[in-house]
């Protein structure tokens, strides 16, 4: 499916993989947002977490997520990242409630099952803005970004496996920024409009259990 284009009055916009801060055009930072990383906490790997602290406040999860690391509990990623990610324990959808006064947020997402799956991000704050991309479960983590214009803010982000067959997903490399004024509105959605069909689910998955 395609990203839903916001109406002329909408103040929240989505940015797909082509606008990423690593391998793309770094769209959100170039608009003037001071993006800061959400640091990993001190909890050991395989801990279930209901929230994470950041320099701008606490991020809360709708259901517990399990702390993993690339190569230790999660098999692959993309863009050279080898750090920690958060597996949503196999559920279809996870909502991240953001701190107050957040104007931009981005992250990478990868399905659990190896194969191609449609992942959708929905941003909420009175306005609903949606971006869907097809993401490969093997070394295919993709970037999703959301930003608000004219001092508006983003209250939450919901990540959804549209097929329900991806075995859940992991997300990581999260950054966020406070709201700012005078952000230019794009003439059209900046998100990557992905096409194609969801591949048949294979039996391969990321490792989901701690090695004993």
Short mmCIF file of C-alpha atoms in Angstrom, two decimals:
data_model
loop_
_atom_site.label_atom_id
_atom_site.label_comp_id
_atom_site.label_asym_id
_atom_site.label_seq_id
_atom_site.Cartn_x
_atom_site.Cartn_y
_atom_site.Cartn_z
CA UNK A 1 0.00 0.00 0.00
CA UNK A 2 1.03 3.60 -0.33
CA UNK A 3 1.70 6.14 2.35
CA UNK A 4 -1.41 8.21 3.05
CA UNK A 5 -0.90 11.76 1.90
CA UNK A 6 -1.79 14.34 4.56
CA UNK A 7 -4.30 16.98 3.67
CA UNK A 8 -3.26 20.59 3.24
CA UNK A 9 -4.17 21.29 6.88
CA UNK A 10 -2.19 18.34 8.26
CA UNK A 11 0.87 19.11 10.35
CA UNK A 12 2.51 15.69 10.68
CA UNK A 13 4.51 14.13 7.83
CA UNK A 14 6.24 10.80 7.22
CA UNK A 15 9.71 10.10 5.81
CA UNK A 16 10.65 6.73 4.31
CA UNK A 17 13.95 4.93 3.89
CA UNK A 18 15.19 7.23 1.11
CA UNK A 19 15.17 10.11 3.59
CA UNK A 20 17.09 8.31 6.34
CA UNK A 21 19.84 9.95 8.37
CA UNK A 22 22.35 7.20 7.51
CA UNK A 23 21.99 6.21 3.85
CA UNK A 24 19.47 8.79 2.64
CA UNK A 25 18.94 12.53 2.48
CA UNK A 26 18.72 13.07 6.27
CA UNK A 27 15.41 14.86 5.72
CA UNK A 28 14.38 15.51 9.33
CA UNK A 29 17.69 16.92 10.57
CA UNK A 30 17.95 19.09 7.47
CA UNK A 31 14.61 20.64 8.39
CA UNK A 32 16.21 21.97 11.57
CA UNK A 33 15.26 19.36 14.17
CA UNK A 34 17.95 18.68 16.79
CA UNK A 35 17.69 14.89 16.86
CA UNK A 36 19.05 13.17 19.97
CA UNK A 37 19.53 9.44 20.46
CA UNK A 38 17.41 7.34 22.79
CA UNK A 39 20.19 5.60 24.76
CA UNK A 40 20.12 1.95 25.71
CA UNK A 41 19.49 1.32 29.38
CA UNK A 42 21.60 -0.69 31.83
CA UNK A 43 19.31 -3.73 31.77
CA UNK A 44 20.90 -7.02 30.64
CA UNK A 45 20.05 -8.54 27.28
CA UNK A 46 16.78 -10.50 27.14
CA UNK A 47 15.16 -8.22 29.74
CA UNK A 48 11.52 -7.32 29.11
CA UNK A 49 11.06 -3.55 29.25
CA UNK A 50 7.93 -1.39 29.45
CA UNK A 51 9.74 1.90 28.93
CA UNK A 52 13.03 3.58 28.00
CA UNK A 53 14.48 6.83 29.27
CA UNK A 54 15.78 9.53 26.94
CA UNK A 55 17.26 13.01 27.41
CA UNK A 56 13.83 14.40 26.46
CA UNK A 57 11.69 12.13 28.66
CA UNK A 58 10.35 8.59 28.91
CA UNK A 59 9.15 6.45 26.01
CA UNK A 60 6.52 3.88 27.04
CA UNK A 61 5.53 0.69 25.20
CA UNK A 62 1.99 -0.70 24.90
CA UNK A 63 3.33 -4.18 25.72
CA UNK A 64 6.75 -5.27 26.98
CA UNK A 65 9.63 -5.42 24.50
CA UNK A 66 12.63 -7.69 24.85
CA UNK A 67 16.12 -6.21 24.72
CA UNK A 68 18.34 -7.91 22.13
CA UNK A 69 21.61 -7.16 20.35
CA UNK A 70 22.56 -7.83 16.76
CA UNK A 71 24.34 -11.18 16.85
CA UNK A 72 23.01 -11.95 20.34
CA UNK A 73 19.30 -12.63 20.20
CA UNK A 74 18.69 -10.88 16.88
CA UNK A 75 20.25 -12.26 13.71
CA UNK A 76 20.62 -9.33 11.32
CA UNK A 77 19.95 -5.64 10.71
CA UNK A 78 21.17 -3.12 8.11
CA UNK A 79 23.29 0.05 7.61
CA UNK A 80 26.19 -1.49 9.55
CA UNK A 81 24.45 -1.25 12.91
CA UNK A 82 25.48 -3.89 15.47
CA UNK A 83 23.96 -2.45 18.64
CA UNK A 84 20.86 -3.14 20.70
CA UNK A 85 17.31 -3.50 19.39
CA UNK A 86 13.94 -4.20 21.00
CA UNK A 87 11.88 -7.24 19.96
CA UNK A 88 8.14 -6.84 20.53
CA UNK A 89 7.75 -10.47 21.62
CA UNK A 90 5.83 -11.52 18.53
CA UNK A 91 2.74 -9.32 18.72
CA UNK A 92 1.30 -7.71 15.59
CA UNK A 93 1.33 -4.10 16.78
CA UNK A 94 3.29 -1.98 19.28
CA UNK A 95 2.55 1.60 20.30
CA UNK A 96 5.32 3.86 21.58
CA UNK A 97 4.01 6.74 23.68
CA UNK A 98 6.44 9.63 23.38
CA UNK A 99 7.44 12.29 25.91
CA UNK A 100 5.59 15.61 25.78
CA UNK A 101 6.48 18.30 23.23
CA UNK A 102 8.15 15.94 20.73
CA UNK A 103 8.19 17.30 17.18
CA UNK A 104 10.14 14.55 15.40
CA UNK A 105 10.89 10.87 15.91
CA UNK A 106 12.61 8.21 13.83
CA UNK A 107 13.71 4.60 14.11
CA UNK A 108 14.52 1.45 12.14
CA UNK A 109 12.26 -1.62 12.04
CA UNK A 110 12.88 -5.22 10.92
CA UNK A 111 10.45 -8.20 10.83
CA UNK A 112 11.23 -11.31 12.83
CA UNK A 113 10.56 -13.85 10.07
CA UNK A 114 12.96 -13.85 7.12
CA UNK A 115 10.90 -12.63 4.15
CA UNK A 116 9.27 -9.47 2.82
CA UNK A 117 6.53 -7.93 4.96
CA UNK A 118 4.56 -4.70 4.94
CA UNK A 119 5.31 -2.63 8.04
CA UNK A 120 3.17 0.41 8.81
CA UNK A 121 3.94 3.32 11.10
CA UNK A 122 1.07 5.51 12.33
CA UNK A 123 1.69 8.81 14.13
CA UNK A 124 -1.03 10.27 16.31
CA UNK A 125 -1.84 13.65 17.79
CA UNK A 126 -5.38 14.41 16.74
CA UNK A 127 -4.09 14.00 13.17
CA UNK A 128 -3.31 10.49 11.91
CA UNK A 129 -0.38 10.13 9.50
CA UNK A 130 0.61 6.75 8.10
CA UNK A 131 3.59 5.33 6.21
CA UNK A 132 3.86 1.76 4.91
CA UNK A 133 7.03 0.15 3.56
CA UNK A 134 7.89 -3.40 2.58
CA UNK A 135 10.73 -4.57 4.81
CA UNK A 136 12.91 -7.67 4.45
CA UNK A 137 13.40 -9.72 7.61
CA UNK A 138 16.95 -10.73 6.73
CA UNK A 139 19.40 -7.81 6.93
CA UNK A 140 16.71 -5.44 5.70
CA UNK A 141 15.85 -3.08 8.58
CA UNK A 142 14.32 0.12 7.19
CA UNK A 143 14.08 3.69 8.38
CA UNK A 144 10.78 5.33 9.33
CA UNK A 145 10.64 9.00 10.32
CA UNK A 146 7.85 11.31 11.49
CA UNK A 147 7.93 15.08 11.99
CA UNK A 148 5.44 17.84 12.80
CA UNK A 149 5.29 21.35 11.39
CA UNK A 150 4.48 24.73 12.88
CA UNK A 151 5.15 23.79 16.48
CA UNK A 152 2.80 20.80 16.45
CA UNK A 153 3.78 17.67 18.37
CA UNK A 154 3.63 13.88 18.06
CA UNK A 155 2.04 12.01 20.96
CA UNK A 156 2.57 8.39 19.91
CA UNK A 157 3.80 6.06 17.17
CA UNK A 158 2.18 2.71 16.38
CA UNK A 159 4.17 0.08 14.46
CA UNK A 160 2.06 -2.62 12.79
CA UNK A 161 2.82 -5.79 10.85
CA UNK A 162 0.09 -5.44 8.23
CA UNK A 163 0.11 -9.13 7.26
CA UNK A 164 0.17 -10.46 10.80
CA UNK A 165 2.61 -13.15 9.62
CA UNK A 166 5.99 -11.56 10.40
CA UNK A 167 6.28 -13.11 13.85
CA UNK A 168 6.58 -9.67 15.37
CA UNK A 169 9.43 -7.25 14.72
CA UNK A 170 12.33 -5.45 16.35
CA UNK A 171 12.97 -1.72 16.34
CA UNK A 172 16.00 0.32 17.29
CA UNK A 173 18.25 3.27 16.46
CA UNK A 174 15.62 5.63 17.86
CA UNK A 175 16.09 9.40 17.78
CA UNK A 176 13.73 12.22 18.77
CA UNK A 177 13.60 16.01 18.90
CA UNK A 178 11.53 18.69 20.55
CA UNK A 179 8.95 20.57 18.51
CA UNK A 180 10.10 23.64 16.57
CA UNK A 181 8.38 26.46 14.70
CA UNK A 182 8.57 27.31 10.99
CA UNK A 183 9.15 23.82 9.59
CA UNK A 184 8.36 23.91 5.85
CA UNK A 185 5.54 21.66 4.74
CA UNK A 186 6.38 19.41 1.78
CA UNK A 187 4.44 19.62 -1.44
CA UNK A 188 3.89 15.89 -1.24
CA UNK A 189 4.56 12.98 1.08
CA UNK A 190 8.30 12.40 1.49
CA UNK A 191 7.89 8.77 2.50
CA UNK A 192 9.11 6.05 0.20
CA UNK A 193 6.13 4.60 -1.69
CA UNK A 194 6.90 0.93 -1.80
CA UNK A 195 5.32 -1.47 -4.29
CA UNK A 196 5.28 -5.22 -4.56
CA UNK A 197 3.63 -8.16 -2.92
CA UNK A 198 4.30 -9.67 0.47
CA UNK A 199 6.55 -12.66 -0.02
CA UNK A 200 5.49 -16.05 1.21
CA UNK A 201 6.50 -16.53 4.81
CA UNK A 202 9.51 -18.77 5.25
CA UNK A 203 10.28 -20.87 8.28
CA UNK A 204 13.40 -18.91 9.12
CA UNK A 205 13.25 -16.54 12.05
CA UNK A 206 15.52 -14.44 14.17
CA UNK A 207 16.64 -16.32 17.24
CA UNK A 208 14.07 -15.70 19.96
CA UNK A 209 15.59 -17.51 22.91
CA UNK A 210 18.68 -16.84 24.94
CA UNK A 211 21.37 -19.42 24.36
CA UNK A 212 22.02 -21.47 27.43
#
